[in-house]
XYZ file of C-alpha atoms in Angstrom:
758
model
C 17.452 19.074 18.729
C 16.759 17.920 15.189
C 19.024 19.006 12.381
C 17.745 21.720 10.082
C 16.218 20.530 6.785
C 18.476 20.804 3.729
C 18.442 24.181 1.995
C 19.476 22.738 -1.377
C 17.681 19.774 -2.933
C 20.049 16.771 -2.874
C 17.479 14.579 -4.649
C 18.685 16.159 -7.885
C 22.203 14.726 -7.453
C 23.555 11.818 -9.492
C 23.644 8.574 -7.508
C 26.668 6.493 -6.557
C 26.572 2.769 -7.286
C 28.306 -0.106 -5.527
C 27.726 -3.849 -5.195
C 24.316 -4.992 -3.890
C 23.989 -6.562 -0.449
C 23.196 -10.218 0.151
C 21.798 -9.912 3.679
C 19.330 -7.572 5.362
C 19.276 -5.787 8.732
C 22.028 -6.526 11.296
C 24.201 -3.792 12.787
C 23.962 -1.512 9.704
C 20.189 -1.328 10.168
C 20.589 -0.199 13.768
C 23.148 2.439 12.828
C 21.040 3.768 9.956
C 17.931 3.870 12.166
C 19.677 5.912 14.847
C 21.140 8.354 12.316
C 17.770 8.927 10.648
C 16.027 9.411 14.006
C 18.724 11.819 15.225
C 18.242 13.932 12.097
C 14.619 14.509 13.073
C 14.503 14.383 16.896
C 16.436 14.966 20.099
C 17.760 11.810 21.842
C 15.115 11.962 24.579
C 12.312 12.214 22.060
C 13.759 9.283 20.085
C 13.682 7.064 23.168
C 10.230 8.222 24.294
C 8.769 7.569 20.855
C 10.364 4.315 19.717
C 9.651 2.490 22.980
C 5.905 2.947 22.330
C 5.848 1.628 18.746
C 3.580 -1.432 18.327
C 3.346 -1.870 22.091
C 0.172 -2.535 24.022
C -0.960 0.881 25.193
C 1.248 2.522 22.575
C 0.681 3.476 18.942
C 0.553 1.455 15.752
C 3.528 2.033 13.479
C 2.468 3.976 10.363
C 5.138 2.176 8.324
C 3.270 -0.964 7.211
C 0.381 -3.306 7.978
C 2.392 -6.305 9.174
C 0.723 -7.772 12.303
C 2.136 -7.645 15.821
C 3.079 -10.868 17.633
C 1.181 -11.897 20.767
C 4.160 -10.903 22.892
C 5.811 -7.864 21.302
C 9.568 -7.446 21.569
C 10.779 -4.462 23.584
C 11.839 -2.965 20.233
C 8.901 -4.153 18.096
C 9.788 -2.075 15.068
C 12.007 -2.368 12.017
C 14.432 0.047 10.407
C 11.838 1.460 8.033
C 9.213 1.662 10.756
C 11.634 3.722 12.815
C 12.160 6.017 9.822
C 8.394 6.462 9.452
C 8.030 7.280 13.139
C 10.949 9.727 13.047
C 9.455 11.509 10.038
C 6.166 11.989 11.895
C 7.617 12.747 15.341
C 10.117 15.221 13.885
C 10.790 18.477 15.696
C 10.913 20.381 12.405
C 7.913 22.589 11.617
C 6.401 23.966 8.411
C 4.853 27.228 9.587
C 2.979 30.114 7.915
C 6.329 31.910 7.732
C 7.668 29.102 5.533
C 4.759 29.486 3.119
C 5.165 33.259 3.080
C 8.796 32.809 2.032
C 8.145 30.236 -0.711
C 5.701 30.798 -3.579
C 3.859 27.709 -4.751
C 5.584 27.871 -8.143
C 8.952 27.535 -6.404
C 7.766 24.646 -4.224
C 6.511 22.846 -7.316
C 10.120 22.703 -8.574
C 11.326 20.924 -5.421
C 11.531 17.161 -5.025
C 9.154 15.239 -2.819
C 12.106 14.413 -0.585
C 12.900 18.097 0.015
C 9.261 18.986 0.672
C 8.872 16.222 3.225
C 12.045 17.228 5.054
C 10.571 20.621 6.032
C 8.669 19.148 8.993
C 5.178 18.936 10.442
C 2.410 21.251 9.272
C 1.030 23.497 11.999
C -1.706 25.743 10.600
C -4.584 25.479 8.104
C -3.420 27.140 4.901
C -5.383 28.529 1.931
C -4.159 29.111 -1.601
C -6.817 31.482 -2.882
C -7.728 31.814 -6.529
C -5.018 33.752 -8.344
C -2.723 33.818 -5.300
C 0.971 32.944 -5.490
C 1.410 31.915 -1.836
C -0.507 29.913 0.727
C -1.805 32.041 3.609
C -3.140 30.980 7.031
C -6.875 30.531 7.519
C -8.950 29.712 10.601
C -10.552 26.307 11.027
C -14.123 27.634 10.948
C -13.396 29.660 7.815
C -11.814 26.629 6.143
C -14.803 24.410 6.869
C -17.199 27.122 5.686
C -15.258 27.482 2.443
C -15.376 23.731 1.744
C -19.062 23.569 2.662
C -19.855 26.427 0.293
C -18.076 24.695 -2.591
C -19.835 21.383 -1.877
C -23.307 22.890 -1.630
C -22.748 24.836 -4.864
C -22.167 21.641 -6.863
C -24.767 20.565 -9.378
C -24.626 17.047 -7.878
C -22.850 15.411 -4.917
C -21.166 13.184 -7.510
C -19.123 16.212 -8.577
C -17.048 15.671 -5.411
C -14.569 12.886 -4.687
C -13.304 11.828 -1.250
C -9.965 10.023 -1.376
C -8.546 8.037 1.538
C -5.008 7.022 2.406
C -4.455 3.776 4.300
C -3.078 5.672 7.292
C -6.590 6.772 8.306
C -7.964 5.107 11.459
C -11.087 2.949 11.549
C -13.016 5.618 13.419
C -12.060 8.427 11.029
C -12.700 6.223 7.977
C -16.169 5.245 9.186
C -17.101 8.870 9.869
C -15.609 9.937 6.517
C -17.572 7.455 4.399
C -20.729 8.287 6.381
C -20.259 11.981 5.594
C -19.733 11.296 1.871
C -22.841 9.121 1.705
C -24.934 11.584 3.753
C -23.816 14.148 1.196
C -25.051 11.772 -1.514
C -22.088 10.123 -3.276
C -20.135 6.866 -3.370
C -17.092 8.606 -4.866
C -14.705 7.111 -2.296
C -11.490 6.225 -4.148
C -8.631 4.999 -2.001
C -5.036 3.828 -2.190
C -6.220 0.192 -2.374
C -7.428 0.923 -5.900
C -3.806 1.452 -6.924
C -2.236 -1.410 -4.990
C -4.222 -4.429 -3.777
C -7.547 -4.100 -5.592
C -6.575 -7.080 -7.746
C -6.230 -9.206 -4.612
C -9.642 -8.202 -3.331
C -11.276 -8.817 -6.711
C -9.758 -12.290 -7.124
C -10.267 -13.438 -3.534
C -13.859 -12.220 -3.318
C -14.729 -14.147 -6.481
C -12.940 -17.360 -5.527
C -13.179 -17.537 -1.721
C -15.889 -15.026 -0.870
C -13.690 -12.811 1.331
C -11.333 -10.255 -0.203
C -8.716 -10.559 2.539
C -5.950 -12.924 3.547
C -6.894 -16.084 5.404
C -3.796 -16.669 7.537
C -2.518 -15.477 10.902
C 1.011 -15.206 12.241
C 0.443 -18.544 13.996
C -0.310 -20.113 10.607
C 2.933 -18.760 9.211
C 4.867 -20.377 12.044
C 3.172 -23.743 11.367
C 3.591 -23.845 7.574
C 5.581 -26.516 5.759
C 6.128 -24.363 2.674
C 5.897 -20.578 2.223
C 5.983 -19.136 -1.300
C 6.785 -15.410 -1.380
C 5.898 -14.076 -4.834
C 6.218 -10.520 -6.126
C 7.184 -9.116 -2.742
C 10.273 -7.602 -1.102
C 9.837 -7.921 2.675
C 13.327 -6.596 3.426
C 12.324 -3.100 2.302
C 8.533 -3.047 2.344
C 7.602 -5.185 5.389
C 10.853 -5.835 7.289
C 9.174 -7.312 10.383
C 7.966 -10.127 8.134
C 11.573 -11.334 8.017
C 11.407 -12.162 11.733
C 8.287 -14.240 11.102
C 9.951 -16.027 8.179
C 12.993 -16.715 10.343
C 10.796 -18.258 13.035
C 8.967 -20.368 10.424
C 12.292 -21.463 8.970
C 13.556 -22.618 12.360
C 10.339 -24.569 12.826
C 11.107 -26.490 9.633
C 9.396 -24.517 6.872
C 10.833 -24.308 3.382
C 10.767 -20.880 1.719
C 10.545 -20.213 -2.013
C 11.117 -16.705 -3.384
C 9.615 -15.773 -6.754
C 10.891 -12.390 -7.907
C 12.457 -10.724 -10.960
C 15.189 -9.288 -8.686
C 17.229 -10.995 -5.988
C 16.265 -9.330 -2.701
C 18.757 -9.172 0.160
C 16.183 -9.777 2.889
C 14.983 -12.996 1.324
C 18.553 -14.189 0.846
C 19.731 -13.842 4.432
C 18.295 -12.116 7.487
C 20.470 -10.794 10.296
C 17.914 -10.233 13.029
C 19.086 -7.117 14.915
C 17.216 -8.311 18.025
C 19.292 -11.486 18.454
C 23.015 -12.075 19.070
C 23.120 -14.370 16.017
C 21.800 -11.558 13.874
C 24.108 -8.899 15.279
C 27.456 -10.699 15.302
C 26.777 -13.995 13.501
C 25.856 -14.970 9.995
C 22.119 -14.606 10.454
C 19.608 -16.984 8.873
C 19.499 -18.009 5.237
C 15.819 -17.772 4.383
C 15.311 -18.847 0.772
C 15.603 -22.523 -0.151
C 14.682 -21.965 -3.800
C 14.900 -18.681 -5.713
C 12.914 -18.497 -8.947
C 14.018 -15.406 -10.855
C 10.890 -15.049 -12.889
C 10.324 -12.661 -15.754
C 7.998 -9.750 -15.130
C 4.413 -10.917 -15.503
C 5.359 -14.618 -15.584
C 3.686 -15.636 -12.302
C 0.445 -16.726 -13.987
C 2.385 -19.093 -16.238
C 4.301 -20.469 -13.244
C 1.218 -21.311 -11.193
C -0.540 -22.727 -14.256
C 2.431 -25.040 -14.763
C 2.381 -26.081 -11.101
C -1.328 -26.829 -11.307
C -0.829 -28.879 -14.459
C 1.852 -30.935 -12.719
C -0.357 -31.494 -9.677
C -3.279 -32.614 -11.834
C -1.073 -35.129 -13.624
C 0.586 -36.499 -10.452
C -1.206 -39.466 -8.801
C -2.743 -38.650 -5.400
C -1.543 -35.030 -5.500
C -5.051 -33.518 -5.423
C -7.069 -33.459 -2.181
C -10.118 -34.959 -3.848
C -12.233 -35.031 -0.678
C -11.748 -31.285 -0.096
C -12.410 -30.488 -3.753
C -15.582 -32.565 -3.832
C -17.020 -31.121 -0.613
C -15.966 -27.491 -0.775
C -15.259 -26.477 -4.375
C -17.106 -25.559 -7.569
C -15.818 -25.292 -11.138
C -13.220 -28.036 -10.771
C -14.191 -29.952 -13.907
C -13.864 -26.918 -16.197
C -10.599 -25.881 -14.570
C -9.078 -29.370 -14.784
C -10.075 -29.812 -18.422
C -8.390 -26.549 -19.417
C -5.296 -27.184 -17.270
C -4.777 -30.717 -18.583
C -2.802 -29.362 -21.532
C 0.332 -27.287 -21.069
C 2.157 -25.277 -23.681
C 5.660 -25.839 -22.334
C 7.500 -23.500 -24.747
C 5.046 -20.679 -23.983
C 5.415 -21.361 -20.257
C 9.201 -21.244 -20.399
C 9.120 -18.075 -22.483
C 6.710 -16.352 -20.087
C 8.524 -17.360 -16.900
C 12.112 -17.289 -18.132
C 12.734 -20.288 -15.868
C 14.334 -23.616 -16.727
C 11.818 -26.462 -16.533
C 13.998 -28.146 -13.905
C 13.319 -25.309 -11.444
C 9.555 -25.615 -11.931
C 9.849 -29.350 -11.281
C 11.917 -28.643 -8.157
C 9.146 -26.419 -6.836
C 6.640 -29.147 -7.691
C 8.633 -31.618 -5.559
C 8.628 -29.180 -2.636
C 4.861 -28.841 -2.985
C 4.338 -32.619 -2.974
C 6.380 -32.944 0.230
C 4.387 -30.193 1.997
C 0.947 -30.555 3.535
C 0.560 -26.952 4.764
C 1.322 -24.251 2.184
C 1.000 -20.460 2.321
C 1.408 -18.128 -0.654
C 2.333 -14.522 0.189
C 2.334 -11.749 -2.391
C 2.273 -7.995 -2.802
C 2.268 -5.529 -5.679
C 4.554 -7.628 -7.840
C 1.442 -9.705 -8.548
C -1.275 -7.056 -8.324
C -0.108 -4.407 -10.825
C -0.278 -6.237 -14.177
C -3.022 -6.390 -16.770
C -3.584 -10.046 -15.894
C -3.214 -9.605 -12.111
C -6.673 -10.887 -11.206
C -6.253 -14.100 -13.272
C -2.812 -14.561 -11.695
C -4.191 -14.409 -8.154
C -7.108 -16.650 -9.133
C -4.532 -19.167 -10.347
C -2.754 -18.932 -6.979
C -6.073 -19.792 -5.340
C -6.497 -22.740 -7.746
C -3.082 -23.961 -6.615
C -4.017 -23.808 -2.936
C -7.453 -25.373 -3.450
C -6.019 -28.393 -5.260
C -4.359 -29.632 -2.084
C -6.892 -28.311 0.417
C -4.704 -25.452 1.602
C -7.513 -23.076 2.545
C -9.116 -23.376 5.968
C -6.289 -25.560 7.263
C -3.955 -24.401 10.070
C -0.620 -23.405 8.627
C -2.002 -22.811 5.135
C -3.824 -20.204 3.063
C -3.649 -16.942 1.130
C -1.524 -14.080 2.436
C -1.752 -10.816 0.467
C 0.567 -8.481 2.377
C -0.769 -4.947 2.610
C 1.344 -1.812 2.677
C -0.400 1.030 4.520
C -1.006 0.339 8.180
C -4.813 0.536 7.982
C -5.616 0.229 4.294
C -7.456 -3.034 5.012
C -9.361 -1.441 7.882
C -10.462 1.480 5.727
C -12.090 -0.919 3.273
C -13.741 -2.796 6.156
C -15.137 0.544 7.369
C -16.816 1.186 4.007
C -14.198 3.160 2.067
C -15.208 1.628 -1.243
C -16.725 3.056 -4.393
C -18.761 -0.126 -4.960
C -20.291 -0.903 -1.545
C -22.380 -4.022 -1.047
C -26.135 -3.809 -0.709
C -25.883 -5.362 2.757
C -23.487 -2.654 3.942
C -25.631 0.186 2.587
C -28.767 -1.329 4.094
C -27.129 -1.573 7.518
C -25.697 1.958 7.294
C -29.024 3.412 6.200
C -30.903 1.624 8.969
C -28.478 2.788 11.671
C -28.513 6.449 10.586
C -32.072 6.632 9.245
C -31.325 7.720 5.689
C -31.202 6.246 2.185
C -27.565 5.965 1.081
C -26.731 6.464 -2.598
C -26.733 3.166 -4.485
C -24.985 4.057 -7.749
C -21.353 3.005 -7.878
C -18.830 5.795 -7.516
C -15.381 6.419 -8.969
C -12.241 4.493 -8.061
C -8.856 6.219 -8.274
C -8.308 5.906 -12.029
C -11.892 6.893 -12.816
C -11.601 9.854 -10.437
C -8.640 11.160 -12.445
C -10.619 10.710 -15.663
C -13.595 12.512 -14.136
C -11.447 15.448 -12.975
C -9.848 15.584 -16.415
C -13.287 15.725 -18.039
C -14.647 18.382 -15.656
C -17.024 15.967 -13.898
C -15.288 16.289 -10.499
C -15.074 19.845 -9.182
C -14.070 19.272 -5.545
C -11.337 16.820 -4.565
C -10.856 16.044 -0.866
C -8.008 13.794 0.312
C -7.797 12.266 3.771
C -4.034 11.773 3.967
C -1.756 10.412 1.281
C -0.043 12.094 -1.647
C -2.503 11.587 -4.487
C -0.633 13.443 -7.222
C 2.633 11.582 -6.654
C 1.057 8.181 -5.990
C -1.215 8.096 -9.034
C -0.270 6.892 -12.522
C 0.396 9.076 -15.557
C 1.731 12.014 -13.554
C 1.254 14.660 -16.257
C -2.360 13.600 -16.843
C -3.050 13.457 -13.098
C -1.591 16.908 -12.488
C -3.564 18.410 -15.379
C -6.733 16.788 -14.028
C -6.124 18.143 -10.529
C -5.704 21.650 -11.880
C -9.190 21.496 -13.444
C -10.876 21.280 -10.017
C -12.527 24.230 -8.348
C -11.180 23.214 -4.935
C -8.593 20.689 -3.745
C -8.270 19.870 -0.041
C -5.615 17.735 1.651
C -5.664 16.583 5.278
C -1.973 16.032 5.963
C 0.775 15.880 8.551
C 3.595 17.015 6.234
C 4.112 18.868 2.988
C 4.074 16.853 -0.248
C 3.691 17.307 -3.985
C -0.113 17.188 -3.864
C -0.099 20.525 -2.012
C 1.606 22.332 -4.884
C -0.459 20.909 -7.761
C -3.802 22.468 -7.000
C -7.238 23.399 -8.188
C -8.334 27.006 -8.568
C -8.303 27.121 -4.765
C -6.549 24.772 -2.372
C -6.578 24.040 1.339
C -4.066 22.215 3.523
C -5.607 20.997 6.777
C -2.934 19.839 9.256
C -3.847 16.896 11.431
C -2.600 14.773 14.292
C -0.354 11.820 13.499
C -0.201 8.366 15.063
C 2.488 9.520 17.480
C 0.502 12.521 18.805
C -1.709 12.688 21.876
C -5.364 12.999 20.890
C -7.311 14.860 23.580
C -10.884 16.048 22.968
C -13.019 18.211 25.248
C -14.077 14.960 26.927
C -10.516 13.753 27.535
C -7.916 11.450 25.922
C -9.088 9.451 22.904
C -7.668 6.497 21.003
C -8.266 4.992 17.586
C -8.080 1.498 16.103
C -6.524 -0.129 13.051
C -6.745 -3.464 11.224
C -3.582 -5.211 10.069
C -2.920 -7.428 7.033
C -4.190 -10.503 8.857
C -7.513 -9.129 10.087
C -6.463 -8.289 13.651
C -7.992 -5.088 15.074
C -6.202 -3.279 17.892
C -5.974 0.150 19.487
C -3.462 2.927 18.863
C -2.649 5.743 21.314
C -0.110 8.472 20.590
C 1.848 10.030 23.439
C 3.678 13.068 22.075
C 2.596 16.672 22.442
C 1.086 17.737 19.076
C 3.232 20.011 16.875
C 0.792 22.899 17.331
C -1.849 23.601 19.984
C -4.861 23.827 17.680
C -4.268 20.779 15.476
C -7.364 18.659 14.950
C -7.627 14.894 14.681
C -8.945 13.334 11.494
C -12.160 12.452 13.362
C -12.616 16.064 14.452
C -11.905 17.388 10.937
C -14.492 15.064 9.391
C -17.066 15.799 12.075
C -16.736 19.567 11.903
C -16.755 19.556 8.106
C -19.820 17.312 8.049
C -21.730 19.657 10.323
C -20.729 22.688 8.225
C -21.658 21.002 4.920
C -24.795 19.109 5.990
C -26.155 21.832 8.240
C -27.813 21.803 11.662
C -30.747 19.784 10.341
C -28.616 16.668 9.824
C -29.461 14.343 12.757
C -26.056 12.639 12.910
C -24.399 13.547 16.251
C -21.201 14.847 14.685
C -20.257 16.951 17.707
C -20.556 13.901 19.963
C -18.431 11.829 17.560
C -15.656 14.434 17.739
C -15.701 14.355 21.547
C -16.079 10.624 22.165
C -14.758 8.021 19.738
C -16.513 5.287 21.736
C -19.762 6.566 20.216
C -18.398 5.975 16.705
C -17.310 2.471 17.708
C -20.799 1.758 19.034
C -22.218 2.645 15.605
C -19.571 0.556 13.833
C -20.572 -2.400 16.008
C -24.156 -2.154 14.773
C -23.270 -1.706 11.088
C -20.265 -3.904 10.304
C -20.203 -7.680 10.941
C -17.508 -8.863 13.315
C -17.408 -5.666 15.378
C -20.020 -6.573 17.964
C -18.977 -5.362 21.430
C -16.283 -3.334 19.666
C -15.475 -1.011 22.555
C -14.821 -3.876 24.943
C -12.869 -6.069 22.517
C -10.577 -3.334 21.221
C -9.484 -2.605 24.805
C -8.183 -6.143 25.261
C -4.389 -6.514 25.044
C -3.602 -7.393 21.443
C -7.124 -6.588 20.209
C -9.249 -9.174 18.412
C -9.476 -11.126 15.163
C -12.224 -10.444 12.658
C -14.153 -13.477 11.419
C -13.040 -15.080 8.152
C -15.453 -17.773 7.002
C -13.073 -19.742 4.709
C -10.453 -19.865 7.453
C -12.746 -20.377 10.427
C -15.228 -22.922 9.095
C -14.345 -23.736 5.504
C -17.489 -21.995 4.359
C -17.323 -19.757 1.323
C -19.706 -16.787 0.883
C -19.389 -16.782 -2.908
C -22.067 -16.813 -5.589
C -21.911 -20.636 -5.641
C -21.598 -21.075 -1.888
C -18.296 -22.873 -2.449
C -14.681 -22.057 -3.234
C -14.484 -21.430 -6.951
C -11.908 -22.884 -9.292
C -11.415 -20.606 -12.292
C -10.061 -20.904 -15.824
C -7.255 -18.430 -16.525
C -5.749 -18.617 -20.023
C -2.041 -17.992 -20.305
C -1.185 -14.422 -21.262
C 2.122 -12.583 -21.389
C 3.069 -8.945 -21.992
C 3.836 -8.017 -25.586
C 7.267 -6.374 -25.587
C 8.619 -5.341 -29.026
C 12.287 -5.929 -29.870
C 14.615 -3.297 -28.476
C 12.240 -2.509 -25.610
C 12.178 -3.557 -21.961
C 9.346 -4.175 -19.529
C 9.724 -1.773 -16.619
C 8.521 -2.289 -13.070
C 8.324 0.584 -10.613
C 9.466 -0.166 -7.068
C 10.569 1.372 -3.787
C 14.071 2.149 -2.654
C 15.038 1.107 0.853
C 14.823 4.716 2.086
C 11.195 5.282 1.230
C 7.657 4.287 2.131
C 5.290 4.650 -0.810
C 5.737 8.289 -1.899
C 7.431 9.363 1.348
C 11.182 9.454 0.722
C 13.161 9.300 3.976
C 16.596 9.420 2.376
C 18.414 8.965 -0.907
C 19.991 5.542 -0.362
C 19.022 2.018 -1.340
C 21.560 0.210 0.780
C 20.535 -3.310 -0.201
C 20.854 -2.569 -3.921
C 24.126 -0.678 -3.520
C 22.768 2.713 -4.602
C 23.484 5.838 -2.551
C 22.949 9.560 -2.849
C 20.302 9.571 -5.570
C 17.184 7.962 -6.986
C 17.185 8.440 -10.752
C 18.525 5.016 -11.700
C 17.253 2.279 -13.994
C 18.328 -1.287 -13.231
C 18.997 -3.331 -16.377
C 20.330 -6.861 -16.867
C 23.905 -6.624 -18.234
C 23.059 -8.895 -21.169
C 20.068 -6.736 -22.116
C 22.189 -3.612 -21.688
C 24.857 -5.050 -23.998
C 22.271 -5.765 -26.683
C 20.966 -2.217 -26.372
C 24.478 -0.721 -26.348
C 24.061 0.786 -22.874
C 27.203 0.930 -20.769
C 26.928 0.981 -16.996
C 26.814 4.600 -15.875
C 25.271 5.935 -19.072
C 22.400 8.407 -18.679
C 19.178 7.705 -20.537
C 15.627 8.962 -20.793
C 12.926 6.392 -20.143
C 10.117 6.660 -22.698
C 7.019 4.506 -22.291
C 5.144 3.171 -25.297
C 1.386 2.779 -25.242
C -1.257 2.381 -27.900
C -2.471 5.988 -27.535
C 0.800 7.236 -29.063
C 1.379 9.789 -26.276
C 5.035 10.238 -25.351
C 5.589 9.817 -21.626
C 9.177 10.574 -20.668
C 11.209 10.391 -17.473
C 14.476 12.189 -18.125
C 18.067 11.473 -17.118
C 18.295 8.120 -15.370
C 21.638 6.456 -14.726
C 21.881 2.948 -16.179
C 22.912 0.421 -13.531
C 23.905 -3.060 -14.643
C 22.015 -5.256 -12.186
C 20.898 -8.922 -11.994
C 17.316 -8.223 -13.118
C 15.484 -11.030 -14.950
C 16.082 -10.829 -18.706
C 13.778 -8.537 -20.631
C 12.896 -6.459 -17.593
C 14.060 -3.262 -15.927
C 13.332 -1.551 -12.633
C 13.231 2.054 -11.406
C 11.877 3.883 -8.389
C 8.490 5.495 -8.092
C 7.098 8.143 -7.842
C 9.723 9.403 -10.312
C 8.592 6.849 -12.918
C 4.826 7.075 -12.343
C 4.867 9.538 -15.237
C 5.466 6.513 -17.503
C 2.363 4.530 -16.447
C -0.502 5.276 -18.881
C -3.740 6.193 -17.129
C -5.696 3.718 -19.246
C -3.246 0.836 -18.804
C -5.002 -0.996 -16.007
C -5.616 -4.504 -14.767
C -8.640 -6.311 -16.103
C -11.514 -6.360 -13.569
C -9.734 -4.440 -10.768
C -8.766 -1.308 -12.803
C -5.440 -1.150 -10.941
C -2.639 0.698 -12.787
C -0.137 -1.672 -14.442
C 2.882 -0.174 -12.704
C 4.812 -3.451 -12.905
C 4.411 -3.791 -16.679
C 5.378 -0.641 -18.566
C 6.902 -1.081 -22.034
C 9.802 1.365 -22.326
C 12.599 2.293 -24.642
C 15.824 3.760 -23.293
C 17.092 6.789 -25.205
C 20.517 8.331 -24.494
C 20.018 11.600 -22.635
C 20.726 14.625 -24.790
């Protein structure tokens, strides 16, 4: 049996600090995985669950969106994936008796770690207006309550429907259809906070807001640049792909403000060399760039390519690209001092990267939130595209753009129409299929949803998964905004902070997880997901659900839609809840690339969605070609005595879900309230290692945003920068500090001062 959850809250303890690791995985990863799983499940349940992860006929790991190989390993999961599965398949339960024993005010004082350790939710729960405790409520009563609140609104735009990337394709399609049948495009999602900058830049430059490479491309590349990403913690199965590419002859360049153990050396726990040998050294060149310096780096690379004879693929540029002349004219000049100041790199390292580029025909650039969460994120990613276009590295095997997503179906949710700014073509197809006129006005993204709640323009907030309060920026502002709602509803598998920061009334609707069997009145059902590389495949859970009357996300959406839209709505919601094939048939007629969906998704390994730049070197942009862009050099303005803070994950967490209190690769155990500071910066600021400080962000609105009592850790961070874990430091990210164009919070560029803790 699983161990009981902790009674006290160990997340409040001070951390212990030791030396950081210089290799990832190996035997320690196996041991840690087994300990974490044993905390949550009996040995038999561990074996029954983990052997089905990412297997054909099994379920898709909820831990990340990294694609599965054609022939999955018998243990096709990583340490963090196993933690995610254990958290969901846990034998712990959060029952009505738990809520009766704990008032909401008490739960609000607990850490997110403690809340999540209580186990799976079992019963719909209502926090009524003025009540101190959640109380159980029946499903029909819950749907009637939500429907009454929605129909009482002055406009459908007074409701917002948030989506987490865990939601399946089928549930996401039904969810956006319900919102638009109701009459709103208020469909914010977690992409708005993470990879919106990627989608904005790639749609403008290439015409498709997704990555263009497959795993096969990664294995064929000559050079792989990994920028602003930590695969060892955030996408550990990527390390196996990098190892395979390395053994095939690829060079790997890491661009990161922190050295990351996984990119230094990988000890593959599925090979003898990884278990008992030295593993594989992955990085050939490590560029320890300053926070926000990636734009300057790629601008410098492009300048060097333009001034090197025969470095530009002129035939590709002439046939497939627009805007080259304007781009080349602006890039001809380079402000070297400004470039060196922005990057913090010696010029010799930039030249070394340039030499690697010249010796490589097939180049892939991978990135994650280290590039997407700055004010100038969209220009940075556009400059990455410029770099790839110069040498024809789009639409060539072994080359292309590779934005690596986090949530396991965040890309699929967007494909299914979870977007506040849907295209005319999508709305036309949806309206034709369901015989209605969808709303055309753009809705609210995540940041604008918080502003609208704050201003009283959103009265009902409905979240399909996720932990909105903890994941969003400017925690105090977000919590105050949430409390202004009439009703907040969260479809969840486990307890989190969003359940204790509520509107006047609040509902928790427990749902099936990826690991659970999904059986409707018609029989067993399955769902589908899309990974980071545009592969769509099925997912089937096999465990008995934590409670007999839990509903799937599809069933919750369908029953709510019928209650809110009434019997006159012609959409066959009851049929959708019984038979997910019927939803897939509708998806096939609405969304390009999903023709014959039901047949293709049943194939082993699924199927690849079309990607015009990759498949045919055609570019569905405004010009009909790949677009070069002009991106002036910008750098964050950090006053003397301040540091530029980036928020990041520890190794024992996935987004806002904290599995444990250790960050093994960074040498931090037993706590999370740490701030990593370069020793030279710390010396200038008079901050000894081990000192406790408050982090105070500085923003032009003059509001003091404070995160109290963080232990200073002297750490090899790039000069001028600092790092600390989220969600604890989301309180420091100003709501209005967002990326140009994408409106993504600038969580990797927060100006802070460090004040000794009183």
